[in-house]
C-alpha positions as a printed NumPy array, in Angstrom:
array([[ -0.253,   0.415,  -0.224],
       [  1.263,   3.337,  -0.467],
       [ -0.139,   6.312,   1.497],
       [  1.341,   8.947,   0.118],
       [ -0.349,   7.628,  -3.207],
       [ -3.584,   6.875,  -1.475],
       [ -3.675,  10.792,   0.613],
       [ -2.926,  12.264,  -3.246],
       [ -6.27 ,  10.516,  -4.476],
       [ -8.101,  11.264,  -2.02 ],
       [ -7.19 ,  14.83 ,  -1.662],
       [ -8.495,  14.983,  -5.02 ],
       [-11.589,  12.924,  -5.055],
       [-12.025,  15.13 ,  -1.942],
       [-11.451,  18.256,  -4.205],
       [-13.158,  16.993,  -6.859],
       [-16.624,  17.138,  -5.606],
       [-16.237,  20.425,  -3.365],
       [-16.092,  22.256,  -7.057],
       [-18.915,  20.202,  -8.552],
       [-20.862,  21.839,  -6.035],
       [-19.673,  24.405,  -5.821],
       [-18.546,  24.694,  -2.579],
       [-15.093,  27.268,  -1.741],
       [-13.742,  25.004,   0.214],
       [-10.088,  23.005,  -0.939],
       [ -8.721,  20.168,   1.771],
       [ -5.038,  20.04 ,   1.213],
       [ -3.918,  17.443,   3.157],
       [ -5.487,  14.005,   4.847],
       [ -4.055,  12.782,   7.636],
       [ -2.908,   9.36 ,   8.508],
       [ -2.981,   7.257,  11.756],
       [ -0.484,   4.35 ,  11.141],
       [ -2.036,   0.941,  13.566],
       [  0.036,  -2.13 ,  14.328],
       [ -3.773,  -3.754,  12.555],
       [ -4.449,  -0.807,  10.336],
       [ -4.445,   2.527,   8.86 ],
       [ -6.724,   5.164,   8.65 ],
       [ -7.17 ,   8.181,   6.816],
       [ -9.253,  11.001,   8.323],
       [-10.16 ,  13.456,   5.841],
       [-12.362,  16.536,   6.584],
       [-14.354,  18.9  ,   4.29 ],
       [-16.102,  22.411,   4.85 ],
       [-19.634,  22.501,   3.075],
       [-21.119,  26.273,   3.176],
       [-24.489,  25.645,   1.805],
       [-26.816,  22.909,   3.294],
       [-28.418,  21.933,   0.452],
       [-25.245,  20.012,  -1.174],
       [-24.741,  17.812,   2.177],
       [-26.501,  14.866,   1.457],
       [-24.963,  15.151,  -2.172],
       [-21.354,  14.996,  -1.474],
       [-21.69 ,  12.561,   0.873],
       [-23.512,   9.932,  -1.408],
       [-20.815,  11.188,  -4.037],
       [-17.835,  11.013,  -0.992],
       [-19.248,   7.261,  -0.582],
       [-20.085,   6.007,  -3.761],
       [-15.721,   7.387,  -4.52 ],
       [-14.626,   6.757,  -1.635],
       [-15.542,   2.904,  -0.246],
       [-13.532,   0.887,  -2.846],
       [ -9.948,   2.223,  -0.457],
       [-11.449,   0.166,   2.674],
       [-13.645,   0.418,   5.809],
       [-15.818,   4.006,   5.233],
       [-17.436,   5.954,   8.306],
       [-19.021,   9.999,   7.305],
       [-20.182,  12.181,   9.066],
       [-21.239,  15.304,   9.781],
       [-22.188,  18.726,  12.116],
       [-23.55 ,  22.123,  11.898],
       [-20.772,  24.557,  13.287],
       [-21.463,  27.749,  13.797],
       [-18.621,  30.112,  14.312],
       [-19.234,  33.548,  16.043],
       [-17.355,  35.84 ,  13.333],
       [-17.808,  33.733,  10.273],
       [-20.381,  32.171,   8.091],
       [-21.342,  28.761,   9.791],
       [-20.574,  25.615,   7.524],
       [-21.422,  21.92 ,   8.047],
       [-18.394,  20.036,   8.893],
       [-18.106,  16.611,   7.16 ],
       [-15.406,  13.756,   8.341],
       [-14.881,  11.148,   6.951],
       [-12.436,   8.211,   7.778],
       [-11.151,   5.089,   6.117],
       [ -9.94 ,   2.356,   7.313],
       [ -6.989,  -0.399,   5.686],
       [ -6.236,  -3.683,   7.598],
       [ -2.638,  -3.526,   6.965]])
């Protein structure tokens, strides 16, 4: 498993999905947690248009489930001094 290649692919796929829905945020990096039995890739997206959340989550599942066990969560965030957004996070577990 080439972790750097997977990270690059996940960033590209995440950004392509955000572009598809005209979202202004970009993913710069994916975190990697190395464990004895598996490797976990952690991604995070900011979605400003709440109407796009369902479609983005469906596209993430379609594009990313082939890498391994996928989990996607979302949470509304209301910052005091910035536009409100929905934080979508995902993790992909790949058995070593």
